[in-house]
CSV table of C-alpha atoms and ligand atoms in Angstrom, one decimal:
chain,number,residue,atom,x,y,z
Y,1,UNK,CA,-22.4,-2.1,-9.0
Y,2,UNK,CA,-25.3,-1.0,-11.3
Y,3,UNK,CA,-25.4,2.5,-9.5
Y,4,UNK,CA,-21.7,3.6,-10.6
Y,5,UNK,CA,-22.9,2.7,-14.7
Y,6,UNK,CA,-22.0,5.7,-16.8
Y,7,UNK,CA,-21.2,7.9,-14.1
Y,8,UNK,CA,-18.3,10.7,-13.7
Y,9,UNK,CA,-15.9,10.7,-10.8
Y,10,UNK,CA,-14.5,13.9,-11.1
Y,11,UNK,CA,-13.8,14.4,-7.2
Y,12,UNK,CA,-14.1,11.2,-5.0
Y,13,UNK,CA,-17.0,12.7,-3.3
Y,14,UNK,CA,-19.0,11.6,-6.6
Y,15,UNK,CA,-18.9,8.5,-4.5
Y,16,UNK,CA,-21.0,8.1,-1.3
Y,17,UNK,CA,-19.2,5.8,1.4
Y,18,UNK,CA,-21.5,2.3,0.1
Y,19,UNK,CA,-20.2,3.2,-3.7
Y,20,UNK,CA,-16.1,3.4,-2.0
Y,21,UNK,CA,-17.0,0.1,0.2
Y,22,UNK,CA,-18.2,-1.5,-2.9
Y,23,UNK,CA,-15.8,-0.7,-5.2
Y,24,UNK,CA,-12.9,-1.8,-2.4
Y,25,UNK,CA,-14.9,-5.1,-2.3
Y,26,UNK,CA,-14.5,-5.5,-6.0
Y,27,UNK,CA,-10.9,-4.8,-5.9
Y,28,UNK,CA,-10.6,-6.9,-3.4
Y,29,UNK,CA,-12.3,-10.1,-4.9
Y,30,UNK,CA,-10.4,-9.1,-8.5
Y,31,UNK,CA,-6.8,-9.2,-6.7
Y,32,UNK,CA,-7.8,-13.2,-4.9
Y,33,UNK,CA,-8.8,-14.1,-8.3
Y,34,UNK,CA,-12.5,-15.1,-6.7
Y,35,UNK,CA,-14.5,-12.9,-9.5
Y,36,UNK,CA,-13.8,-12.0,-13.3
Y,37,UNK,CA,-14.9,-9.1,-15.2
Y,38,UNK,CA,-15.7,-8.9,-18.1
Y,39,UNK,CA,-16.2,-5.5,-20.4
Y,40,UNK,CA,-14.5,-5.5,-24.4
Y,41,UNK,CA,-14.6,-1.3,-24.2
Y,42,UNK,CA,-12.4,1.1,-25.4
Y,43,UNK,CA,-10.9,3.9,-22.2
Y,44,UNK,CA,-8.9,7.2,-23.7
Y,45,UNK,CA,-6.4,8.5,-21.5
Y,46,UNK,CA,-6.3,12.4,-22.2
Y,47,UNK,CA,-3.0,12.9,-20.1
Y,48,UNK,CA,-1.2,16.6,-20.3
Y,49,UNK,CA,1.2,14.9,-17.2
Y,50,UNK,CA,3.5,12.2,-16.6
Y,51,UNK,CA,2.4,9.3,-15.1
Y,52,UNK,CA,3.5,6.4,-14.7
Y,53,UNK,CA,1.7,4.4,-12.3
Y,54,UNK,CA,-1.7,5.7,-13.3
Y,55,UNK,CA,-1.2,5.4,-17.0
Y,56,UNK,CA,0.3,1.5,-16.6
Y,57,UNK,CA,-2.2,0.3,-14.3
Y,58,UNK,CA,-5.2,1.7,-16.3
Y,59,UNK,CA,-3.8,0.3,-19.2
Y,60,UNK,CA,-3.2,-3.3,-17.9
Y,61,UNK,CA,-7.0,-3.3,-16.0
Y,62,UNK,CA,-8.6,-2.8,-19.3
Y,63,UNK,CA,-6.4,-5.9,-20.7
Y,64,UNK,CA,-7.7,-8.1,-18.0
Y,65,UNK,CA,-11.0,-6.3,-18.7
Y,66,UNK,CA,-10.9,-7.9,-22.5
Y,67,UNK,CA,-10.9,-3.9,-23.5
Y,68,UNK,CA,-8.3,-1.4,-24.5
Y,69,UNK,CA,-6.4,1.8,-23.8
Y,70,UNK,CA,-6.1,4.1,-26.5
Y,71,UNK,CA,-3.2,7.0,-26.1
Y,72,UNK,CA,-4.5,10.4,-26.3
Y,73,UNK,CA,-1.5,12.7,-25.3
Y,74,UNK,CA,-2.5,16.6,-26.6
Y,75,UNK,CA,1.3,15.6,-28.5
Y,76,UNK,CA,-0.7,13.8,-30.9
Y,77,UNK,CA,-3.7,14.9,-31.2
Y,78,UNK,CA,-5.2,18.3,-31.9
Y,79,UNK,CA,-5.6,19.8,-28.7
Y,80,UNK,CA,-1.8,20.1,-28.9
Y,81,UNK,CA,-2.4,22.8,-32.1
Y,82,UNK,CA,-5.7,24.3,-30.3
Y,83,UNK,CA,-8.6,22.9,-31.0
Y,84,UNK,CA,-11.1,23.1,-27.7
Y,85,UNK,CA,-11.3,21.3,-25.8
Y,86,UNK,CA,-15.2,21.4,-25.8
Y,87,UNK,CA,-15.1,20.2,-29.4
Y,88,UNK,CA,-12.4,17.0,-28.5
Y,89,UNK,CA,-14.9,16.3,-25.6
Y,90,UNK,CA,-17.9,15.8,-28.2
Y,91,UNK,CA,-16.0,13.9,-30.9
Y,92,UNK,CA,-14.3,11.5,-28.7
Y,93,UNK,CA,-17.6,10.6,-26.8
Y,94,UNK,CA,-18.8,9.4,-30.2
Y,95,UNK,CA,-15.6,6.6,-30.4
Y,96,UNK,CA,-14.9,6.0,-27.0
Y,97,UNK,CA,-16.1,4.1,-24.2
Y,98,UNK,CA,-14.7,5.8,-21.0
Y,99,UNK,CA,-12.2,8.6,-20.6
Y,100,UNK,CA,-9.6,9.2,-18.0
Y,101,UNK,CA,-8.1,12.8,-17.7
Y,102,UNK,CA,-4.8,13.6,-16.3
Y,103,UNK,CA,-4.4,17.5,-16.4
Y,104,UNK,CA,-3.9,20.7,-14.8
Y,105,UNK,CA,-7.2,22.9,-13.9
Y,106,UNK,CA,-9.9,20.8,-12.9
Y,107,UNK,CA,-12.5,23.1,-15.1
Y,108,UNK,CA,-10.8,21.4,-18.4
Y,109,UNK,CA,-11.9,18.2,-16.5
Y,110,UNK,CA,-15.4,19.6,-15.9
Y,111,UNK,CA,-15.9,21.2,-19.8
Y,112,UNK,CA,-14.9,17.7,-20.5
Y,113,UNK,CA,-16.9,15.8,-18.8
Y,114,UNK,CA,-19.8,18.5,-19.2
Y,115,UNK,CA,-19.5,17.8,-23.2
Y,116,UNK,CA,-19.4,13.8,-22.8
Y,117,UNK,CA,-21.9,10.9,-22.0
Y,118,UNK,CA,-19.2,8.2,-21.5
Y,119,UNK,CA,-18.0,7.8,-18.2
Y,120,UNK,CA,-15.1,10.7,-17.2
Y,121,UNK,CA,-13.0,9.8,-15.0
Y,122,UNK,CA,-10.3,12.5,-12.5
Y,123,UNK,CA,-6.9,10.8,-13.2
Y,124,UNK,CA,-5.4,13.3,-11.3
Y,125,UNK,CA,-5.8,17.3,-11.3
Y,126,UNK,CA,-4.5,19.5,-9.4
Y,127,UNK,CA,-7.1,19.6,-7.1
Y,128,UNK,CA,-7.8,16.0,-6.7
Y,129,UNK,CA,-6.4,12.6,-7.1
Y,130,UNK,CA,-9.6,10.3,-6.4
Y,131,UNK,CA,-8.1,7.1,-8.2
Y,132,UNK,CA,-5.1,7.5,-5.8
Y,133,UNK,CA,-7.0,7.3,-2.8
Y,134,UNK,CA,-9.4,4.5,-3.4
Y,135,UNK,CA,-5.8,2.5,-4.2
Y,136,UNK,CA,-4.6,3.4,-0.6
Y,137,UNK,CA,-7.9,3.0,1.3
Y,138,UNK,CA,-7.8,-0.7,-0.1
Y,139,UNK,CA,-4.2,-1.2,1.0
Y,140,UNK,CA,-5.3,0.7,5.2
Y,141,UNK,CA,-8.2,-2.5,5.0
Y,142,UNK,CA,-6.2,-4.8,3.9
Y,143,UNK,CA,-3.6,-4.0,6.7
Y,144,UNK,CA,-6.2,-3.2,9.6
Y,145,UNK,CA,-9.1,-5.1,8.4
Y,146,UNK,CA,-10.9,-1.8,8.5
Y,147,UNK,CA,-11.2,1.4,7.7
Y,148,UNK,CA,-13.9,3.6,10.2
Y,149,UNK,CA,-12.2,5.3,13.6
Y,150,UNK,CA,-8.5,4.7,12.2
Y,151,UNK,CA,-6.3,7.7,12.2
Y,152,UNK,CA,-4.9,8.7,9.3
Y,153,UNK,CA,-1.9,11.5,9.1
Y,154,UNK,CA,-1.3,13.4,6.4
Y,155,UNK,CA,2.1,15.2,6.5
Y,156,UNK,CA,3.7,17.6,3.6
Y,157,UNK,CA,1.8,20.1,0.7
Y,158,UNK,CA,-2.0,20.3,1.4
Y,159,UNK,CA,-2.5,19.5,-2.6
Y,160,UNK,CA,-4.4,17.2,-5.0
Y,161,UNK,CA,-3.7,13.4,-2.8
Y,162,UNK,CA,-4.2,15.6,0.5
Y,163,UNK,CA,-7.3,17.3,-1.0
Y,164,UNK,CA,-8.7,13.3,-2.2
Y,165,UNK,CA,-7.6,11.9,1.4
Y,166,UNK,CA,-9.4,14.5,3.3
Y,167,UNK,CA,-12.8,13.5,1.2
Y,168,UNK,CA,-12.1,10.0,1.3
Y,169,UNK,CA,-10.8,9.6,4.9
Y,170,UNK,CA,-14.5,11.4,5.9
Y,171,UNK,CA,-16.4,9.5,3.4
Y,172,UNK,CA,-15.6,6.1,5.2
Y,173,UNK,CA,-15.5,7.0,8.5
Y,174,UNK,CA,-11.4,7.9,9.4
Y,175,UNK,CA,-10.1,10.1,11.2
Y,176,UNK,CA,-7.8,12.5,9.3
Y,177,UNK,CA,-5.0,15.5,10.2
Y,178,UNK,CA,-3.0,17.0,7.7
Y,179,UNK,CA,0.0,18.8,8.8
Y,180,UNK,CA,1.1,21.6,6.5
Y,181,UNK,CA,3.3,24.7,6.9
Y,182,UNK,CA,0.4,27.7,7.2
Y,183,UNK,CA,1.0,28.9,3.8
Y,184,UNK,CA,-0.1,25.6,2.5
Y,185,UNK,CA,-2.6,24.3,3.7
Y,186,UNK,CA,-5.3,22.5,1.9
Y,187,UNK,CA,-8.2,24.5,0.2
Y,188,UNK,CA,-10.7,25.7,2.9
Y,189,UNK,CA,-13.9,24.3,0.7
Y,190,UNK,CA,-12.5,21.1,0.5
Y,191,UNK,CA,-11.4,20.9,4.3
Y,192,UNK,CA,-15.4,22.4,5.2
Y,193,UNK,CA,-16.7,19.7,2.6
Y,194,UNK,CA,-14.8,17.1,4.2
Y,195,UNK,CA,-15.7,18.3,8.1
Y,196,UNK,CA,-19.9,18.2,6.6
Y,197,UNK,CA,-19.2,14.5,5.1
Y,198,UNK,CA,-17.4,13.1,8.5
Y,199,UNK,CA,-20.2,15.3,10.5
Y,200,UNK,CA,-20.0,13.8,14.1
Y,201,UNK,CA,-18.7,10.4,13.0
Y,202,UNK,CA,-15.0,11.5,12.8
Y,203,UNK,CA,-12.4,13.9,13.1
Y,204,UNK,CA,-11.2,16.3,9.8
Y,205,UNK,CA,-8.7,18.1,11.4
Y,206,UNK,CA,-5.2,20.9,9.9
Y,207,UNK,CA,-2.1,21.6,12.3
Y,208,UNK,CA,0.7,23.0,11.5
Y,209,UNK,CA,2.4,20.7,14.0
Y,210,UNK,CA,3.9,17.5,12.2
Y,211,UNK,CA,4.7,15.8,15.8
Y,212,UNK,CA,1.5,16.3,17.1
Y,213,UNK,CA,-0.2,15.3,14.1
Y,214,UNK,CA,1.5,11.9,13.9
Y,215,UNK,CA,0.2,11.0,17.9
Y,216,UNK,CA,-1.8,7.9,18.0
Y,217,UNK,CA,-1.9,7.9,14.0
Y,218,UNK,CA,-2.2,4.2,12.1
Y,219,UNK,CA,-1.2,5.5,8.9
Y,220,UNK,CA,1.2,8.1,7.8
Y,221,UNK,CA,0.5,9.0,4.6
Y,222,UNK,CA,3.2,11.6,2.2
Y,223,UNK,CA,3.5,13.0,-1.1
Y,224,UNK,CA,6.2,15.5,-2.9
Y,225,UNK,CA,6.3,18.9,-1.5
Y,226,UNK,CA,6.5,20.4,-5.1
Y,227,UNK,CA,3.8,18.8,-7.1
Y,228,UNK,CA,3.7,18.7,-11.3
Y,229,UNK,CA,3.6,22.4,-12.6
Y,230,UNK,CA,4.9,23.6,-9.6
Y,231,UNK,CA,8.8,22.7,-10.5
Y,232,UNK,CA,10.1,26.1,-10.3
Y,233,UNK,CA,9.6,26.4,-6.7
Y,234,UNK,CA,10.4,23.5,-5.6
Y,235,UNK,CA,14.3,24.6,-4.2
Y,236,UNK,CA,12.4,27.2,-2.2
Y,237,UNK,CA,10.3,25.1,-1.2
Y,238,UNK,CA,12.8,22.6,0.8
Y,239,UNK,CA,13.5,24.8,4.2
Y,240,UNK,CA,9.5,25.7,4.8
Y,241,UNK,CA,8.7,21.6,4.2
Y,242,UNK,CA,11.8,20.3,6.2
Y,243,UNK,CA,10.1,20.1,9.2
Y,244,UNK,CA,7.3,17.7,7.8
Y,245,UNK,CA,9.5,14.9,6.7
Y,246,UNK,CA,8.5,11.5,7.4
Y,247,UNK,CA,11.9,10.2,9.1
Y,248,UNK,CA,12.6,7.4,11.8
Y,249,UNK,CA,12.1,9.8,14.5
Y,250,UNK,CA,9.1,11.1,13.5
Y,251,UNK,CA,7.3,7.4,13.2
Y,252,UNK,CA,8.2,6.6,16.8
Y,253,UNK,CA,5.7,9.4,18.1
Y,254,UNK,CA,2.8,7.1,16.0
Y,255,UNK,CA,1.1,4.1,16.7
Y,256,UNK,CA,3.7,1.1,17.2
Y,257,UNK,CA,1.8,-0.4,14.0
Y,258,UNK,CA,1.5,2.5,12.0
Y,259,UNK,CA,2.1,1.5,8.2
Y,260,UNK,CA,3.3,4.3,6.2
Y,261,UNK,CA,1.8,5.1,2.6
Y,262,UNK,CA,3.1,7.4,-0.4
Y,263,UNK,CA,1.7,7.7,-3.6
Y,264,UNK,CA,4.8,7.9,-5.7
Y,265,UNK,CA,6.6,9.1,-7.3
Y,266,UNK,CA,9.1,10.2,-4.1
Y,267,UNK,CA,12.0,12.5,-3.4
Y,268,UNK,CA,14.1,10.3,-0.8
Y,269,UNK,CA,15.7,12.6,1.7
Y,270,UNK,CA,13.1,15.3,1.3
Y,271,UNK,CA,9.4,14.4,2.0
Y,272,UNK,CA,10.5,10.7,3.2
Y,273,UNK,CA,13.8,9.3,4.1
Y,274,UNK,CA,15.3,6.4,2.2
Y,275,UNK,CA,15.6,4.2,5.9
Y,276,UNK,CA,11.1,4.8,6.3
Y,277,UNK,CA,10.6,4.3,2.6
Y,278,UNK,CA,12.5,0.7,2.7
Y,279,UNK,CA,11.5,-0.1,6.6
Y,280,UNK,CA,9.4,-2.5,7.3
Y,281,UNK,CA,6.7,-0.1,8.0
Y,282,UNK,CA,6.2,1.2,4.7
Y,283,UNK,CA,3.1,-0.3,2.4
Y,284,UNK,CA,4.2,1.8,-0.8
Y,285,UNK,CA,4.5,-1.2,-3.2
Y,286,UNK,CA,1.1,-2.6,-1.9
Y,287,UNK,CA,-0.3,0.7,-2.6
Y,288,UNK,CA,1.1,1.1,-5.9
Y,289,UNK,CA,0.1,-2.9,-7.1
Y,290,UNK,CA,-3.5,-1.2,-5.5
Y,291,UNK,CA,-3.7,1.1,-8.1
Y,292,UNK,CA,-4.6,-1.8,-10.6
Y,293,UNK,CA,-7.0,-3.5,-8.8
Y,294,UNK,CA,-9.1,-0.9,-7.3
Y,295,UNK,CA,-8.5,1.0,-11.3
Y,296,UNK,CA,-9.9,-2.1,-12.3
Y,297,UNK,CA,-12.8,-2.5,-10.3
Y,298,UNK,CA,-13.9,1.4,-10.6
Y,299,UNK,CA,-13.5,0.8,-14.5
Y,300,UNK,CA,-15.8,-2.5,-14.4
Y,301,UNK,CA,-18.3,-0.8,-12.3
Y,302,UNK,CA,-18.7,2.0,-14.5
Y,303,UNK,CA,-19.0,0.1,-17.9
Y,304,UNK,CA,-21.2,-2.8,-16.7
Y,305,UNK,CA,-18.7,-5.1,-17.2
Y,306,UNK,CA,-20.2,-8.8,-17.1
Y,307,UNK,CA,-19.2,-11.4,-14.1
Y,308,UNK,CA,-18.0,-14.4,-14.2
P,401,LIG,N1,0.8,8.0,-7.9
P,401,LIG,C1,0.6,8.3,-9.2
P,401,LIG,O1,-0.4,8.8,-9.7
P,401,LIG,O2,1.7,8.0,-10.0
P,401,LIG,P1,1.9,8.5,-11.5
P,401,LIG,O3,2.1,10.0,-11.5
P,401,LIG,O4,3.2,7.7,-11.9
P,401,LIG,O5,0.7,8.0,-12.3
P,402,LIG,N1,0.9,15.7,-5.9
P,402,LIG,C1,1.6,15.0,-6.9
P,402,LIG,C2,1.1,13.6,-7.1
P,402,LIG,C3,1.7,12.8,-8.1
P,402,LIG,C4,1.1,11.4,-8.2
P,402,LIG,C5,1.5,15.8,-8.2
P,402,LIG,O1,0.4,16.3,-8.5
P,402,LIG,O2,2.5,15.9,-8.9
C-alpha cells in the first residue's frame, strides 16, 4: 500500500479502483485477524459535527494501530474564537501525524489540506462521505463475494453518502441509481464525474421513480432525508421524501437477496421502517462494525504502518 503514503482523500475518487480493492483487502485481512499493523502516530479529528460512529471507530483503529487520537473539537481550540483556519492547518501539521476533518463546506477541507503535508482525510462534508462508502463496499463483498455488475440503489436526499456512492459504485465497477425527488437530486458534476469513471463498464443512472429504481437491485442503500445543518427543514421535508421510504413493500420489487444498507444514524418510520431496519435483510450493523476495519486499513496505508 506504498502508493496511498502521505496522501489526501478528500473525495473517494482520490482513490483509483486498485487503491479501493486494496484497501478492502486490508480491511478484510485486519477483521480475520490474518495481518497486523503496525504505526505508533498521532491522528487529529477536527470535527465541527456529531459523530458517533466515525469518531469511535477512528479512535479505536489507531489503538489497535499502537497510535492515538487526539480531540480537536473548534470547542476547544482556537478556531472556536477565529483564528483561520489556514493558520490551525500549518501549526497542527507540525504536531500531528494524520488529520481527519468532519465539517461543513468542503473548501475548509481543501484550505486544510492545501496548508498541510500530513495525510488529510474527508470524515464527512457535505459534499462527500468517502470513509462511509469504503465501510459499505466491504460489507456488498463480503455478502456477494463481489463487487463489479452488482446493482446498487440508492433511495432518499441526493447528498454527501449519495454523492460518495455514486463515485465509488463507478470506481469499482457497480451499477448505481439514485432515486430522488427532482428538487434533490445529486450535484450534476458529481453524477457527470461518476458517468466518465464507470465509462462503458456500468451504469450511473437518477430517477425520480423509487419503484423502478429498486428493479433487479442487490443492494438498497438509505440515508436521512434532512442531513446535519439542514435541521430546519427537515418537517417540510417529510411529504416530498415519503414516497422514497425503504418499507417491506418496496423491497419485494428488488432482488430476492437484496441486503439493505444505511449509514446511520436513522429516523425509523421516515427514510426506513423499523420492520426493514430489524429484517433479516438489513446489513446495517456489519456496515457500521465496517467502519473500523476498512478506517483502519485506509489509516495504515496512509502512514506506512509496519506488518506483522
Ligand atoms: N455514518 C456515520 O458517519 O455516522 P456518525 O455520524 O455517527 O459518525
Ligand atoms: N447525510 C448525513 C450522513 C450522516 C452520517 C449527514 O450529513 O448528516
Amino acid at each position: 500500500m506504498e502508493a496511498l503514503q502521505g496522501r489526501d482523500v478528500l473525495s473517494l475518487a482520490d482513490l483509483n479502483a486498485v487503491e479501493i480493492l486494496s484497501v478492502l483487502d486490508f480491511a478484510a485481512q485486519l477483521k480475520a485477524g490474518t495481518v497486523q499493523a503496525y504505526c505508533p502516530q498521532v491522528l487529529g479529528l477536527l470535527f465541527t459535527k456529531a459523530s458517533t460512529r466515525t469518531r469511535v471507530s477512528f479512535s479505536v483503529a489507531m489503538s489497535r494501530l499502537g497510535g492515538q487520537v487526539l480531540d480537536l473539537s473548534p470547542g476547544q481550540t482556537q478556531i472556536g474564537r477565529g483564528e483561520p483556519l489556514k493558520d490551525t492547518a500549518r501549526v497542527l501539521d507540525r504536531y500531528l501525524d494524520a488529520l481527519a476533518v468532519r465539517t461543513f463546506a468542503q473548501a475548509d477541507l481543501e484550505t486544510i489540506a492545501s496548508y498541510s503535508h500530513m495525510p488529510v482525510i474527508n470524515a464527512l462534508t457535505d459534499r462527500e462521505h468517502p470513509c462511509q462508502i469504503l465501510a459499505d463496499l466491504l460489507t456488498i463483498q463480503e455478502q456477494f463475494g463481489t463487487l463489479a455488475g452488482l446493482t446498487l440503489a440508492y433511495l432518499g436526499d441526493g447528498n454527501n453518502v449519495a454523492h460518495s456512492l455514486l463515485l465509488g459504485c463507478a470506481l469499482v465497477g457497480m451499477n448505481v441509481v439514485v432515486a430522488t425527488p427532482t428538487d434533490y437530486a445529486p450535484l450534476p458534476e458529481i453524477v457527470a464525474q461518476a458517468g466518465a469513471i464507470a465509462a462503458n463498464r456500468s451504469q450511473v443512472k437518477l430517477t425520480q421513480d423509487p419503484q423502478a429504481a429498486v428493479q433487479a437491485a442487490q443492494i438498497l442503500y438509505t440515508d436521512v432525508w434532512a442531513s446535519m445543518g439542514q435541521e430546519d427543514e427537515a418537517k417540510q421535508r417529510l411529504p416530498i421524501f415519503a414516497p422514497y421510504q425503504i418499507n417491506a413493500e418496496l423491497l419485494t420489487l428488488a432482488d430476492p437477496n437484496a441486503i439493505v444498507l444505511h449509514c446511520l444514524p436513522a429516523h425509523r418510520g421516515e427514510e426506513i421502517t423499523t420492520e426493514v431496519l430489524e429484517g433479516t435483510q438489513a446489513q446495517i450493523w456489519n456496515q457500521a462494525e465496517n467502519r473500523l476495519h476498512t478506517q483502519q486499513a485506509l489509516l495504515a496505508s496512509l502512514l506506512g504502518a509496519t506488518l506483522r
